[in-house]
Every structure is written in C-alpha cells, then in structure tokens.
Short mmCIF file of C-alpha atoms and ligand atoms in Angstrom, two decimals:
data_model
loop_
_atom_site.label_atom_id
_atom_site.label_comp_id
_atom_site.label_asym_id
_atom_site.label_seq_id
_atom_site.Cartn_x
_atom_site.Cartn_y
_atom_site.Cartn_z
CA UNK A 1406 0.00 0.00 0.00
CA UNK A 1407 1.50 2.90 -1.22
CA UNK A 1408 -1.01 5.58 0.20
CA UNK A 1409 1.24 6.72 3.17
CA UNK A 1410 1.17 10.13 4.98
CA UNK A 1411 4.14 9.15 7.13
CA UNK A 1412 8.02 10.80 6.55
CA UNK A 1413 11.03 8.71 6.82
CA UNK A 1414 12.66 9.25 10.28
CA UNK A 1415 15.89 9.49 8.93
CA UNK A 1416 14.52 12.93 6.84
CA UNK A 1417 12.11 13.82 10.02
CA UNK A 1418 14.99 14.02 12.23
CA UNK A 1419 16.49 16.60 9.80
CA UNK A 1420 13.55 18.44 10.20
CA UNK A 1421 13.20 17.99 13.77
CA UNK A 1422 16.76 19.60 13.77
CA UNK A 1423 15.52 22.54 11.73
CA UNK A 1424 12.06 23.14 13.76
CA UNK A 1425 14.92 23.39 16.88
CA UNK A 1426 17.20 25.28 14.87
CA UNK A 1427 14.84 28.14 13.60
CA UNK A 1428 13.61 28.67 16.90
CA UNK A 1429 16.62 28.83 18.81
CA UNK A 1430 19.36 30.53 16.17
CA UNK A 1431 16.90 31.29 13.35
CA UNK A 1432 14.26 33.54 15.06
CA UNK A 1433 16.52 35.14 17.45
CA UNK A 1434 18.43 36.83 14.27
CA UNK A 1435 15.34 38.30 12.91
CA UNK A 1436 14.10 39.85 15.88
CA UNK A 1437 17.72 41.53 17.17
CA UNK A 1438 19.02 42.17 13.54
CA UNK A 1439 15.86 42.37 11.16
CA UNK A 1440 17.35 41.62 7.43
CA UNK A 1441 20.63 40.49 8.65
CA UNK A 1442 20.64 37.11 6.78
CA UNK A 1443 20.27 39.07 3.28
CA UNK A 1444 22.68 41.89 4.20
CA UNK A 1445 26.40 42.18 2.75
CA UNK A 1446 27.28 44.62 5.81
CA UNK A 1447 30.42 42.66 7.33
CA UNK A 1448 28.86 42.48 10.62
CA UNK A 1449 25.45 41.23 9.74
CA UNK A 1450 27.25 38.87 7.54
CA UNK A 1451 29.39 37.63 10.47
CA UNK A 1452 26.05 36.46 12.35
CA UNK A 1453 24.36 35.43 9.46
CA UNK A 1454 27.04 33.09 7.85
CA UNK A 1455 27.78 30.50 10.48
CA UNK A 1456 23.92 29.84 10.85
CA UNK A 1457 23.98 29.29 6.79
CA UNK A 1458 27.45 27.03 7.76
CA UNK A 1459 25.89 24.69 9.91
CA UNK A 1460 22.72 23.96 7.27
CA UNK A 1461 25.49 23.02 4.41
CA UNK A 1462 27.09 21.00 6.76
CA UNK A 1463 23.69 19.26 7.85
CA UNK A 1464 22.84 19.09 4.05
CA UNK A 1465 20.12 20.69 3.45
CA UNK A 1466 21.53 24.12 1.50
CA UNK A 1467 20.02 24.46 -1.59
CA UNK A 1468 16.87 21.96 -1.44
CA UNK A 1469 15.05 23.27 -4.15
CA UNK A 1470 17.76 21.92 -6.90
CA UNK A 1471 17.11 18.52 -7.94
CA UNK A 1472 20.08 16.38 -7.91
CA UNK A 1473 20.09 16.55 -11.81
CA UNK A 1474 20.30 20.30 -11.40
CA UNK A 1475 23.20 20.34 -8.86
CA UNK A 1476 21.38 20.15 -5.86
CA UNK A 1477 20.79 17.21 -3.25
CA UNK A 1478 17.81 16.11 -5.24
CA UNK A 1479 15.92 15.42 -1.57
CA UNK A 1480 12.79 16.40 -4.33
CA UNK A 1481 9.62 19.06 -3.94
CA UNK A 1482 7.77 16.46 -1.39
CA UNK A 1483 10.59 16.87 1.07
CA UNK A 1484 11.07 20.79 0.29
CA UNK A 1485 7.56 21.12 1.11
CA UNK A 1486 7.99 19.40 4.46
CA UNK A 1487 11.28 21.40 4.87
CA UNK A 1488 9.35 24.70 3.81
CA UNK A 1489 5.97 24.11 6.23
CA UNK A 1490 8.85 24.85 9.12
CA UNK A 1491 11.22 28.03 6.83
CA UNK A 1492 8.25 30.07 5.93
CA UNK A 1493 7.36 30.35 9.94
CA UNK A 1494 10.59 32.45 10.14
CA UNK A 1495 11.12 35.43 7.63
CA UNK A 1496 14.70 34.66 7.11
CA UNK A 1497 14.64 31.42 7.36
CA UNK A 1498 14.52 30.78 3.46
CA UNK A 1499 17.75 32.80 3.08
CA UNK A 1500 19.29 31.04 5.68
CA UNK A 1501 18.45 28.01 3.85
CA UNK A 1502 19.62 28.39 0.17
CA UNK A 1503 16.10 28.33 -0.74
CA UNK A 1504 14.80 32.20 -1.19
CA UNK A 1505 13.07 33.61 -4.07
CA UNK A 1506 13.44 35.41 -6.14
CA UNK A 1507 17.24 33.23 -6.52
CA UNK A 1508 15.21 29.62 -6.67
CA UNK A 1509 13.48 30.14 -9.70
CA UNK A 1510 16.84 32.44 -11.61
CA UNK A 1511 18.77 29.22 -10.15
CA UNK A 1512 16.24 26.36 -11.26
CA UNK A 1513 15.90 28.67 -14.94
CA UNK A 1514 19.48 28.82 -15.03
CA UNK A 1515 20.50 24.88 -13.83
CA UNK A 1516 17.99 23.40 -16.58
CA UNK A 1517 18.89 26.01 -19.65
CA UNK A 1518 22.57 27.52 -19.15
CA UNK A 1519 25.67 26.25 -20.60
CA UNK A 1520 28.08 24.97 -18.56
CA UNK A 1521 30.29 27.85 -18.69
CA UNK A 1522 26.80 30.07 -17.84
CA UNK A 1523 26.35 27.89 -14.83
CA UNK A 1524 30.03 28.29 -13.45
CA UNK A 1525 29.45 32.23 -14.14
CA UNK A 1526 26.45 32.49 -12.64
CA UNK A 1527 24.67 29.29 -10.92
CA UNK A 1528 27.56 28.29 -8.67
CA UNK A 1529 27.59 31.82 -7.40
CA UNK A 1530 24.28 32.07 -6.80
CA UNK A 1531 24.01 28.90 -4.89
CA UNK A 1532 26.46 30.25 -3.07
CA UNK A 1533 24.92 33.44 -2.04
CA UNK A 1534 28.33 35.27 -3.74
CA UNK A 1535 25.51 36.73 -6.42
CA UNK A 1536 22.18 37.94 -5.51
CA UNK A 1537 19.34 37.49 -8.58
CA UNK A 1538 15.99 39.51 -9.36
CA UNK A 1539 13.61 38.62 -12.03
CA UNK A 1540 11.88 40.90 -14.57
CA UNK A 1541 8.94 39.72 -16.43
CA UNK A 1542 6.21 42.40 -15.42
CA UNK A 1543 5.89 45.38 -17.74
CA UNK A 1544 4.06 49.12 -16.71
CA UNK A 1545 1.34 48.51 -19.45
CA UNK A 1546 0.01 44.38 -18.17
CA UNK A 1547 1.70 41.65 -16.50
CA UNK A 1548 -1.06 38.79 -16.60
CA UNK A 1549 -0.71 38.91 -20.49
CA UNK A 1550 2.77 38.52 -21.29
CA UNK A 1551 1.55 39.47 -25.30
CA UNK A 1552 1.59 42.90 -23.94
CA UNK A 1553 5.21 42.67 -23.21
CA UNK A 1554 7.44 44.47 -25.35
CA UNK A 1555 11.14 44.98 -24.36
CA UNK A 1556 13.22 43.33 -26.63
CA UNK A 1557 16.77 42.55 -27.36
CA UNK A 1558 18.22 43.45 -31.19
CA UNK A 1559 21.29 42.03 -32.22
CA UNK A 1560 24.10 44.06 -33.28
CA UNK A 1561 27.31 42.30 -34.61
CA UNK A 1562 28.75 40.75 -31.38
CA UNK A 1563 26.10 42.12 -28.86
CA UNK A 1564 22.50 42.41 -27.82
CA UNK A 1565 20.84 45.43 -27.40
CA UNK A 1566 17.72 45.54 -24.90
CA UNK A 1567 15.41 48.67 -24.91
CA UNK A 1568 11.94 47.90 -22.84
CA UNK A 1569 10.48 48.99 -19.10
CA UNK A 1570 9.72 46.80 -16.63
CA UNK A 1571 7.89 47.05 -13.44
CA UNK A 1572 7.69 45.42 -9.79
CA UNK A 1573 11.48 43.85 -10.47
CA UNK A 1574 11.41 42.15 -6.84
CA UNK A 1575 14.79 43.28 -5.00
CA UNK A 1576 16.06 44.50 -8.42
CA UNK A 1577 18.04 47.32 -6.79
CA UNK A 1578 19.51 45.03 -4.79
CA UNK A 1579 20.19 42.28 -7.02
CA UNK A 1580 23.76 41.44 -9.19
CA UNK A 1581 22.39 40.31 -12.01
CA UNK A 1582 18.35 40.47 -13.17
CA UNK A 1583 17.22 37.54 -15.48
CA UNK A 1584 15.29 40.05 -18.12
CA UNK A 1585 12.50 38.27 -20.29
CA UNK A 1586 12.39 39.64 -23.73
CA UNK A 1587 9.73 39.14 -26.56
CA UNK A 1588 12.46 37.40 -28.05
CA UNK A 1589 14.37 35.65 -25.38
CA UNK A 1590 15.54 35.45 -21.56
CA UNK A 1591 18.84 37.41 -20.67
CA UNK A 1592 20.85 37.50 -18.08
CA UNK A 1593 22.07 41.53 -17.23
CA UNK A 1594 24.48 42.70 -14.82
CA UNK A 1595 22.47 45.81 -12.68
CA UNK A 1596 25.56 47.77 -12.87
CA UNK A 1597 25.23 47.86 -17.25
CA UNK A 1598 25.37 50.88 -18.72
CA UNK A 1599 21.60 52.20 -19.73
CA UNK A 1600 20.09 49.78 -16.81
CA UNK A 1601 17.89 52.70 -14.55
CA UNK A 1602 16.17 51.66 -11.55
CA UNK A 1603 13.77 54.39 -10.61
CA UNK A 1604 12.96 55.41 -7.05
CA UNK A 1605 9.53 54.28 -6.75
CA UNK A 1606 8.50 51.47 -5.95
CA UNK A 1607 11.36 50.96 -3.27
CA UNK A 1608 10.95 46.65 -2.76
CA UNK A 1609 10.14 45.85 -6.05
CA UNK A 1610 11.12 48.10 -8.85
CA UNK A 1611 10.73 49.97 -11.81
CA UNK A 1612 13.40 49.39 -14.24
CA UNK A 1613 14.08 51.14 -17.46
CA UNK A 1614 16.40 49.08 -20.18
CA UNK A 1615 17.61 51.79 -22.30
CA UNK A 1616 19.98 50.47 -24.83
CA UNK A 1617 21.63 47.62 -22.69
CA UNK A 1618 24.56 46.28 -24.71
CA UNK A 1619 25.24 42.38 -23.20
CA UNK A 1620 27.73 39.85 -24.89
CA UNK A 1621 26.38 37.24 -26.88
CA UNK A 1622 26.29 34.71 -24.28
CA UNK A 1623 24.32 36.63 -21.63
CA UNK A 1624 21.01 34.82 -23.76
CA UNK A 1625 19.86 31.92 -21.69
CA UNK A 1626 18.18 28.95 -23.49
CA UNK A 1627 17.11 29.83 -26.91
CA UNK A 1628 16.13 32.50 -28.87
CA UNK A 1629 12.49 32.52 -28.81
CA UNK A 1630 12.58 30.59 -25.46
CA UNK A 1631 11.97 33.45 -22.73
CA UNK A 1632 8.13 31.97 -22.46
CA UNK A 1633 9.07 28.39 -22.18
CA UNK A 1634 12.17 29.47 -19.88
CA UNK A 1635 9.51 31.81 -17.79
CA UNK A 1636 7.14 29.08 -17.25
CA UNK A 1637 9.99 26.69 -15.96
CA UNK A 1638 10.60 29.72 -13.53
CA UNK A 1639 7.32 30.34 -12.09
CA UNK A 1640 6.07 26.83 -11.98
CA UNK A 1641 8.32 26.14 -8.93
CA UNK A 1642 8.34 29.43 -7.40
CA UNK A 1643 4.63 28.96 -7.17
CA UNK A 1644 4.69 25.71 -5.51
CA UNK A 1645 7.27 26.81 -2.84
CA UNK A 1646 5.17 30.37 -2.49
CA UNK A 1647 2.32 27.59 -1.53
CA UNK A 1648 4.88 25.92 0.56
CA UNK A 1649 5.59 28.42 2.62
CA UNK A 1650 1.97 29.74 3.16
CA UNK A 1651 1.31 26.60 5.05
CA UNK A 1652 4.02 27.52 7.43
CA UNK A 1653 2.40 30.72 7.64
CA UNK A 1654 -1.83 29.77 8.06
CA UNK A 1655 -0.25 27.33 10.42
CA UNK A 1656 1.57 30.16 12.43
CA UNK A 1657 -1.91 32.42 12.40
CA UNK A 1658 -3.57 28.62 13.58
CA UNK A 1659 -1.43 28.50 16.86
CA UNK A 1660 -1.58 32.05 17.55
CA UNK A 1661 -5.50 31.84 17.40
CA UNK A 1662 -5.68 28.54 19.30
CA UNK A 1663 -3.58 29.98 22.35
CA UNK A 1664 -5.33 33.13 22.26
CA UNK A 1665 -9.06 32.06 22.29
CA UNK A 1666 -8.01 29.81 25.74
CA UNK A 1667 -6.47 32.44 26.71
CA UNK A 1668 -9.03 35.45 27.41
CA UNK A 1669 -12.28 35.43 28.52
CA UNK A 1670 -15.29 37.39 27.35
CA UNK A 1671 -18.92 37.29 28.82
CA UNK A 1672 -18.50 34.73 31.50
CA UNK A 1673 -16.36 32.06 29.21
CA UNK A 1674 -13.05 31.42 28.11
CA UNK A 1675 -13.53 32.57 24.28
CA UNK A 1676 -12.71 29.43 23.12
CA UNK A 1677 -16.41 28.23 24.59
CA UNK A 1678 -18.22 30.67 21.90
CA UNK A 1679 -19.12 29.00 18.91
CA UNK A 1680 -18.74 31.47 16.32
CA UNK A 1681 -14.86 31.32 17.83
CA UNK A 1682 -15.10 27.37 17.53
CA UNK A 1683 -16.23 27.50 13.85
CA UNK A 1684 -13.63 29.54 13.07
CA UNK A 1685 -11.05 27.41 14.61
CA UNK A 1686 -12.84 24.08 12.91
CA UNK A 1687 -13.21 26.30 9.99
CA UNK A 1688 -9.73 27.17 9.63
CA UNK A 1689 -8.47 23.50 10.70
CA UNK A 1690 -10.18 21.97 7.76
CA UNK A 1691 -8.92 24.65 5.11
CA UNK A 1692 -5.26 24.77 6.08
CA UNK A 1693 -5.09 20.50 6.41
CA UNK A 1694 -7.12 20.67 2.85
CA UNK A 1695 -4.14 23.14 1.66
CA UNK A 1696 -1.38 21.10 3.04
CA UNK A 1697 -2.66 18.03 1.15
CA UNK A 1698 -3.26 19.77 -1.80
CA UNK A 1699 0.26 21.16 -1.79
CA UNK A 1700 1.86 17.78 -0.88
CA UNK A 1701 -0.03 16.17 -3.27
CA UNK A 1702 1.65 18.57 -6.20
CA UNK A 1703 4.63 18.44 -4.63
CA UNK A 1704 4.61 14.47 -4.68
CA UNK A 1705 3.34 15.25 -8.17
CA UNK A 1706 6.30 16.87 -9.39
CA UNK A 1707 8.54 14.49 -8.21
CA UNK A 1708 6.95 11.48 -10.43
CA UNK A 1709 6.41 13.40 -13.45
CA UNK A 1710 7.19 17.04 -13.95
CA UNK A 1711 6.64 20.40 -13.17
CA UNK A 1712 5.08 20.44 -16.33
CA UNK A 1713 2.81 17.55 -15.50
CA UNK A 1714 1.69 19.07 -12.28
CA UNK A 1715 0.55 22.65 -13.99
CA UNK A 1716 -2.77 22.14 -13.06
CA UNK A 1717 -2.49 21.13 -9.33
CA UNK A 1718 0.41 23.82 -9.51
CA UNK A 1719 -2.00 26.90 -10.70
CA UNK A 1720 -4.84 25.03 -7.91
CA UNK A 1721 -2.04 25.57 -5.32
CA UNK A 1722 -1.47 29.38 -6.15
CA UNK A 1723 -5.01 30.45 -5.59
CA UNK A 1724 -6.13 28.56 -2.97
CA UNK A 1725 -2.90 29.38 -0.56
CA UNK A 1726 -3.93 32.79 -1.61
CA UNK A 1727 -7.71 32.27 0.03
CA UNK A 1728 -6.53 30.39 2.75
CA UNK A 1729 -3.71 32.84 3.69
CA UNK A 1730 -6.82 35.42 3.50
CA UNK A 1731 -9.46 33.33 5.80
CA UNK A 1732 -7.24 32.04 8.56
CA UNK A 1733 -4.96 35.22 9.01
CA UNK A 1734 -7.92 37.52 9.08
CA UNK A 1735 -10.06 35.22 11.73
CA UNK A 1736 -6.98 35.30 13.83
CA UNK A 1737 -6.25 39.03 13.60
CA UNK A 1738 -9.96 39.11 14.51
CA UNK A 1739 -10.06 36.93 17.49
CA UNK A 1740 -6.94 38.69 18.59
CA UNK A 1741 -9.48 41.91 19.08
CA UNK A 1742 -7.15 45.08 19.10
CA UNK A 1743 -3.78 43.17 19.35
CA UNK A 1744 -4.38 41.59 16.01
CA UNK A 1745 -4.46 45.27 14.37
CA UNK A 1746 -0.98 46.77 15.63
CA UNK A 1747 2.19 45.31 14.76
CA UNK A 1748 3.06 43.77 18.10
CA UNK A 1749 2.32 40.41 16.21
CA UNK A 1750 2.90 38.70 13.10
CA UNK A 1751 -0.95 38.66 12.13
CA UNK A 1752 -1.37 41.95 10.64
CA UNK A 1753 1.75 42.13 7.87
CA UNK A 1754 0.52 38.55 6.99
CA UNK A 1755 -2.99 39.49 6.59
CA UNK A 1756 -1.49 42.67 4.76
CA UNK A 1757 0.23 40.20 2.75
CA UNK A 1758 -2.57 38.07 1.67
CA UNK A 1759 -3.60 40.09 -0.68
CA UNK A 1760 -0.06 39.81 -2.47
CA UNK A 1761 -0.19 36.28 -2.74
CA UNK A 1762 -3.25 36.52 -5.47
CA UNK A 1763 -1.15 38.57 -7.41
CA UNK A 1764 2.29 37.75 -7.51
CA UNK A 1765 3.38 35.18 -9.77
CA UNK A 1766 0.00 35.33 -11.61
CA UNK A 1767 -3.16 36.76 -10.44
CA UNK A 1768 -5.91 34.29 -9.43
CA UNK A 1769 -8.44 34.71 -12.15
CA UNK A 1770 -5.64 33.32 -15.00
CA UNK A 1771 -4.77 30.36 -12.40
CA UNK A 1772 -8.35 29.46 -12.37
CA UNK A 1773 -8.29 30.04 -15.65
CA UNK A 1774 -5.67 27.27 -16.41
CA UNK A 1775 -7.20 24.66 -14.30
CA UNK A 1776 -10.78 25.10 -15.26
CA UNK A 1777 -9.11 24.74 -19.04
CA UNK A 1778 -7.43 21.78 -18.66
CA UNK A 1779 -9.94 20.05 -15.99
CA UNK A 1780 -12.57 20.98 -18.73
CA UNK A 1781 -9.98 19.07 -21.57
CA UNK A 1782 -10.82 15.66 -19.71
CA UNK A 1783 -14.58 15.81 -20.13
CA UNK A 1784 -16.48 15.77 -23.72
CA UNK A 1785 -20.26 17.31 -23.88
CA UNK A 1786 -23.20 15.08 -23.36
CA UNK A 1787 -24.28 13.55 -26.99
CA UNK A 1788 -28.41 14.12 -26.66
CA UNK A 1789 -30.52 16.39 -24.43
CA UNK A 1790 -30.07 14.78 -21.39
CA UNK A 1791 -26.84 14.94 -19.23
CA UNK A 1792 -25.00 11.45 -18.85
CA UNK A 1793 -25.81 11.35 -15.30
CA UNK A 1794 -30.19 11.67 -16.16
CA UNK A 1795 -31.54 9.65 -14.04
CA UNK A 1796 -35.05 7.87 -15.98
CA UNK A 1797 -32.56 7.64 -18.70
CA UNK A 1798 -29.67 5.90 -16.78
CA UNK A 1799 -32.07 4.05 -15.44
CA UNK A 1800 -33.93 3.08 -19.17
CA UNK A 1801 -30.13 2.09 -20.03
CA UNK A 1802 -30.23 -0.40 -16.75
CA UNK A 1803 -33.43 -1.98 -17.27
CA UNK A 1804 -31.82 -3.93 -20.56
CA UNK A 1805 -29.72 -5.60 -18.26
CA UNK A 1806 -32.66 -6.87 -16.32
CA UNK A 1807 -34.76 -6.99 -19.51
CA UNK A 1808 -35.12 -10.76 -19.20
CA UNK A 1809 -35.87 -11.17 -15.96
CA UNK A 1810 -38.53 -7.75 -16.04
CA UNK A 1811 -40.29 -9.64 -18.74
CA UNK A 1812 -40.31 -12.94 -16.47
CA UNK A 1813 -41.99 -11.60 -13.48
CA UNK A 1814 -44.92 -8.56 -13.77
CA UNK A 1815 -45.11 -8.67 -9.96
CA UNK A 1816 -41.30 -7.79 -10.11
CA UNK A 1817 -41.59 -5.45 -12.87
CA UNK A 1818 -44.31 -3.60 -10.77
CA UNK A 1819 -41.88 -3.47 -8.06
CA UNK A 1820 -39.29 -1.70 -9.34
CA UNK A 1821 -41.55 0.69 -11.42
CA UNK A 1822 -43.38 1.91 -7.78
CA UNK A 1823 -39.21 2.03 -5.95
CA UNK A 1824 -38.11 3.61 -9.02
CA UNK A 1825 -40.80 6.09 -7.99
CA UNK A 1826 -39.50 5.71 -4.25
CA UNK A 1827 -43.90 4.52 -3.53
CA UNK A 1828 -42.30 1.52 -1.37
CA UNK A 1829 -40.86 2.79 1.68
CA UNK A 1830 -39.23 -0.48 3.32
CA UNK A 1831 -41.65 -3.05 1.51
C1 LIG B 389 4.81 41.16 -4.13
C2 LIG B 389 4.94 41.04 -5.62
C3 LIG B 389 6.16 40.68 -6.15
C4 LIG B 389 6.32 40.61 -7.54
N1 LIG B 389 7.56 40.30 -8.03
C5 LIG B 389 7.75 40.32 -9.36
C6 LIG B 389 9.05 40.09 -9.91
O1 LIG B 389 10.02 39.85 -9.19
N2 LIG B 389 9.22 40.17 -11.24
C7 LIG B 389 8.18 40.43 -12.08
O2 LIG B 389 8.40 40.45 -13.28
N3 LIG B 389 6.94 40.66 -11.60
C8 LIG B 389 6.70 40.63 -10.27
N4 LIG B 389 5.44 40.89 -9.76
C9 LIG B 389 4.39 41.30 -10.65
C10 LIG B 389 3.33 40.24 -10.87
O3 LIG B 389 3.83 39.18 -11.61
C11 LIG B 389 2.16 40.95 -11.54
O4 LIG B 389 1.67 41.90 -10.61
C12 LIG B 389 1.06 40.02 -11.98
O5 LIG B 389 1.48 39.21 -13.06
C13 LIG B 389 -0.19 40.81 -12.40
O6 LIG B 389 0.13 41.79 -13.32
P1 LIG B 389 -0.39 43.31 -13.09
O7 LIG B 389 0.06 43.75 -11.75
O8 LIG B 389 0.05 44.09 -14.25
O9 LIG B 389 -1.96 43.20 -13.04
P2 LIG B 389 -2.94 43.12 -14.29
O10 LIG B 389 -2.45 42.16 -15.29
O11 LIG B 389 -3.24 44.50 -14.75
O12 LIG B 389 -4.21 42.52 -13.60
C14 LIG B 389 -4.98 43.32 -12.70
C15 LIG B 389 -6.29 42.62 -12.41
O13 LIG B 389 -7.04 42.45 -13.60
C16 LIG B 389 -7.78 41.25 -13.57
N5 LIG B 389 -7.32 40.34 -14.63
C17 LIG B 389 -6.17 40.37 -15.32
N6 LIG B 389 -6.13 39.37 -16.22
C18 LIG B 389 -7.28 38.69 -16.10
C19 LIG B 389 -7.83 37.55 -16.75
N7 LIG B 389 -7.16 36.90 -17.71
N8 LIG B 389 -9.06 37.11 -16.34
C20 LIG B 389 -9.73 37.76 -15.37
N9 LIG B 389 -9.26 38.84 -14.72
C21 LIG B 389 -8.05 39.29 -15.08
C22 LIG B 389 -7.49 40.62 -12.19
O14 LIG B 389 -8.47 41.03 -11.28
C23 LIG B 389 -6.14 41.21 -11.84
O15 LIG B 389 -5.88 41.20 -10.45
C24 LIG B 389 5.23 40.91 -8.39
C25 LIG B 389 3.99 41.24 -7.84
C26 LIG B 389 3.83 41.31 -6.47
C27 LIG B 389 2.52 41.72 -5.91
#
C-alpha cells in the first residue's frame, strides 16, 4: 500500500533539527538584527554566515535543486515538508539556500545555461556570492505577457535591450536580473550601462532598459525561449510560495488557538463561543485541505514534472492565496485590538494576503488554467439529457434486467413503484 502520509525518520529528524534550529538561532536573528541574513554589511554577515554554515554542513543548503540540477535532489515532497517549518521564520529561506526570487533564476538557469553560464552564474548564486531579481512584469500588463514588449536586437557581437519593466522584486539590490524579452531570456548585470532603476516602488522596482549592450552569451536557453524558460521559472516558485503559506496559516492557527483559551469574554473562556469554535474548525479543515493539496503537487512533481503538475500547480497558487486570506484575518480578529498593531505577526501577513493573489499570476488566469485543462478531460453530453439523467440511466439499466422484467410482472411492478421511491421499506 503505497497511500502513506508518514516521513522517513531518517529525513524527520532533519527536520526535527531545523524546527529546533529556527527557533533557537533562526528567530533570534530576525528579531535583534531584522534583514541580517540578506545583508552584505560585514557584521550582519558575520552572524548570518555561520547559521547558513551549519545547514550546508547538515545538508540541506540548496533543497530546491534537484540532484540533476546540482542540488541534493531530496525532491519538492521533502522541500515542502522542509518549507511548512522556513516560511514560519522570515529569514529562514535565506538562511536556507532556498529564497526567491534566486530559486526560480537558479532552477531557470541549472535546466537552460551552458556549462560555462552555470560556473558564471549558478555556482555563485548557490552560493549566495551573487544575488538574482527577475523581470517579467511590464508598466502597461503583467497577466498577459503578449503585452510585453522589451526586446533585445542584435548588433554584430552584442544584444541590445530597450523595454520597461515594473515590480522587479529586490532589483536594486540584485547582481544580475534575469530580463525576459519578446524574443528571449537574458541575463544583465544591474551595474550595465543604460540599466535605470527608478525610485519608486522601493521593494520591487521599476526598471528602465535603455539600450543595454550584453555579450552574446548573456542569452539563456534559446532564442524565442523566454516563455518556455519563464514558465519553468514560475512553476516552482509557485509551488514553494504555496509551501511556505502553510508555514504561515499554520503560524496564524497556533496564535489563534492559544489566544481564544487564553481570554475570557462574557462569563467564558472565548474558546467556549461558537462562532470562535467554527472559526477554529473552519480554519483546521482549510489549512489540512491546503497542506494536502500542496503535498499532493509536490509528490506530483517528483513522479512526473513540473510540467505535469501545472494544473495542481496553478490550484495551489489560488487557494494558498484564500486560505492565507481566511485564517490570518479570523486570527487578527479573534486577537481583538492586538491583532491590528504590529506587536504580532498577524497583521503584515494578513497585509500580505492580498499579495499572494497577485504575484506570480493573479488568481483569475490560475483558475483560468485549471478550469481549461480540468474541462480538456470531459467531452459534452451527446443528446438532451446529461449522462448522469436519471429515468434515462435508469432506461439504459433496465436492458440488463430486460429478461428477468419480462419474467416476473409482480417484479416489474416493483421496481416501477421504488423507481418512484412509492415503497418505503416493503
Ligand atoms: C509582491 C509582488 C512581487 C512581484 N515580483 C515580481 C518580480 O520579481 N518580477 C516580475 O516580473 N513581476 C513581479 N510581480 C508582478 C506580478 O507578476 C504581476 O503583478 C502580476 O502578473 C499581475 O500583473 P499586473 O500587476 O500588471 O496586473 P494586471 O495584469 O493589470 O491585472 C490586474 C487585475 O485584472 C484582472 N485580470 C487580469 N487578467 C485577467 C484575466 N485573464 N481574467 C480575469 N481577470 C483578469 C485581475 O483582477 C487582476 O488582479 C510581483 C507582484 C507582487 C505583488
């Protein structure tokens, strides 16, 4: 019986080790020096590195990378595991090899780049010596990438990118920024000539190409290939996104549950009140039916492809996004005032929820894609009647019995008056 929910426990000790690890070295970071794991100041770096240290030597840098790829190839059902405990902690992902906007550059890069591309670029980048930021997203659309139109021209021995893109995540901050053109994905250094990143937005920014001269070799995959490339990206970023939202309902989950047994309001703990129970059953059910859904894909992946899994994939994006909604906003909500100010993690991840039906593709085109290729497995009915029409199912059935309905009138009777449900128990 292969159905099993259970993990080996020579990988649940690992993440035994990690649940201990975040908590005690992990956490501690990000509340005394917010941002210290992605900093290059010397001193941040100093506290941050032999945290990173001690997760290469435990070997589990890197995760995300399938051994094919370069990475320990532990697979997506064992990332997910690894990523319900990383996206608890903000920096935890960093910490871990495993933060995007790098995964998907690295996983675009390890399945498409040359090898002297991936000694230039991957190695560092696995190594945290590079930092990586993606543009995609244009000022004029990003759900419809046939809106997009900065583009590279050739020009003897160079490329030559003109275009303006928009919500560049980290892009200021990043080495190199993986830019998708109409006609191809390339890989730019942020410090080219004619690369402008404007002020606004500060996170995730607006970038104007203005002719970008790159060497030849700074096009990854092949010409043409920036949408096939782009979907190779996003398809695991999305999963891990997912991956790390169950961390986070799961966070919201325990904060609620302590809190409701916690107080008291009109002569019971609030945990007594039902509305509070349903939202605690409520939220229960929807963050165990997320987790399986996500594990399921993730499983998914690793028997077929990420290509395979698109549906389940594009089902994960949107519903982490409406889970991430429900349970964060019922426990900002039972948390009364509290839950509004800062002094917890409930309000910048119900402030966040909102993000996750956007980034990465907005809800409406996920549903799109699954209700499209759900809708590819099913054929209309032939006649007027769906297939599932009961007095004509039931016509269909009586041939089978024919014989015997013919036999026996007192039994042909019969089922005419239960067919009509006239019997009751008789
Ligand atoms: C936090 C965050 C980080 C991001 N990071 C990056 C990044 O690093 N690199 C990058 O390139 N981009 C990034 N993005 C941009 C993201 O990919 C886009 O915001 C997204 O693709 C939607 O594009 P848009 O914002 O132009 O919205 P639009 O495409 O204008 O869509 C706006 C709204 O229109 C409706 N809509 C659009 N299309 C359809 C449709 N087909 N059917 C029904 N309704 C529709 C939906 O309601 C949608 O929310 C990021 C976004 C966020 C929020």
């Amino acid at each position: 019986m292969a159905w099993d929910f259970s993990t080996e426990p020579e990988f649940q000790r690992q993440l035994d080790w990690v649940e201990e690890f975040c908590r005690t070295e992990v956490e501690p970071l990000d509340l005394v020096f917010p941002g210290a794991a992605y900093s290059r100041n010397p001193k941040a770096k100093a506290l941050a590195d032999p945290l990173k240290q001690q997760v290469k030597d435990r070997g589990l840098w890197a995760l995300f990378l399938d051994g094919e790829l370069g990475g320990p190839g532990f697979g997506q059902l064992k990332l997910a595991l690894l990523n319900e405990i990383l996206g608890r902690y903000r920096s935890a992902p960093v910490v871990f090899g495993t933060a995007a906007p790098d995964t998907g550059n690295m996983e675009m890069l390890a399945a498409y780049g040359t090898d002297e591309q991936k000694s230039r670029w991957l190695h560092p980048l696995i190594n945290q010596e590079l930092f990586s930021a993606y543009s995609m997203t244009e000022p004029q659309g990003g759900s419809d990438p046939s809106l997009f139109k900065t583009r590279a021209a050739r020009d003897g021995d160079e490329w030559v990118i003109n275009g303006e893109k928009w919500f560049t995540s980290a892009g200021a901050h990043a080495d190199i920024i993986f830019v998708m053109c109409v006609n191809g994905m390339f890989v730019v250094p942020r410090d080219s000539p004619g690369v402008e990143i404007a002020e606004q937005p500060a996170l995730h920014n607006h970038i104007r190409y203005d002719n970008v001269r790159l060497p030849l070799d700074h096009l990854l995959g092949p010409e043409d290939g920036a949408k096939v490339l782009a979907q190779r990206r996003l398809g695991g970023g999305r999963i891990h996104h997912a991956m790390r939202t169950v961390a986070q309902v799961k966070l919201a989950f325990d904060i609620m549950c302590e809190r409701v047994l916690s107080r008291e309001s009109h002569g019971k703990v609030i945990a007594e009140h039902q509305m509070v129970q349903e939202a605690i059953a409520d939220s229960y059910a929807e963050i165990n039916m997320l987790r399986l859904l996500v594990l399921w894909t993730a499983w998914t992946i690793d028997n077929s492809s990420t290509k395979e899994a698109r549906t389940q994939i594009a089902a994960c994006k949107y519903t982490c996004a409406k889970v991430l909604r429900e349970v964060s906003y019922r426990a900002l909500h039972i948390m009364g005032s509290l839950g509004t100010t800062d002094l917890t993690p409930l309000q910048a991840m119900w402030a966040a929820a909102p993000t996750m039906a956007i980034a990465d593709g907005v809800d409406e085109v996920h549903k799109v894609t699954v209700a499209r290729n759900v809708l590819r497995g099913y054929e209309p009915h032939p006649g007027l009647w769906p297939t599932e029409y009961i007095p004509a199912k039931r016509e269909e059935a009586r041939k089978k019995y024919a014989g015997l309905i013919a036999a026996d009138p007192d039994l042909a009777a019969w089922a005419d008056a239960a067919a009509r449900g006239r019997l009751g128990r008789r």
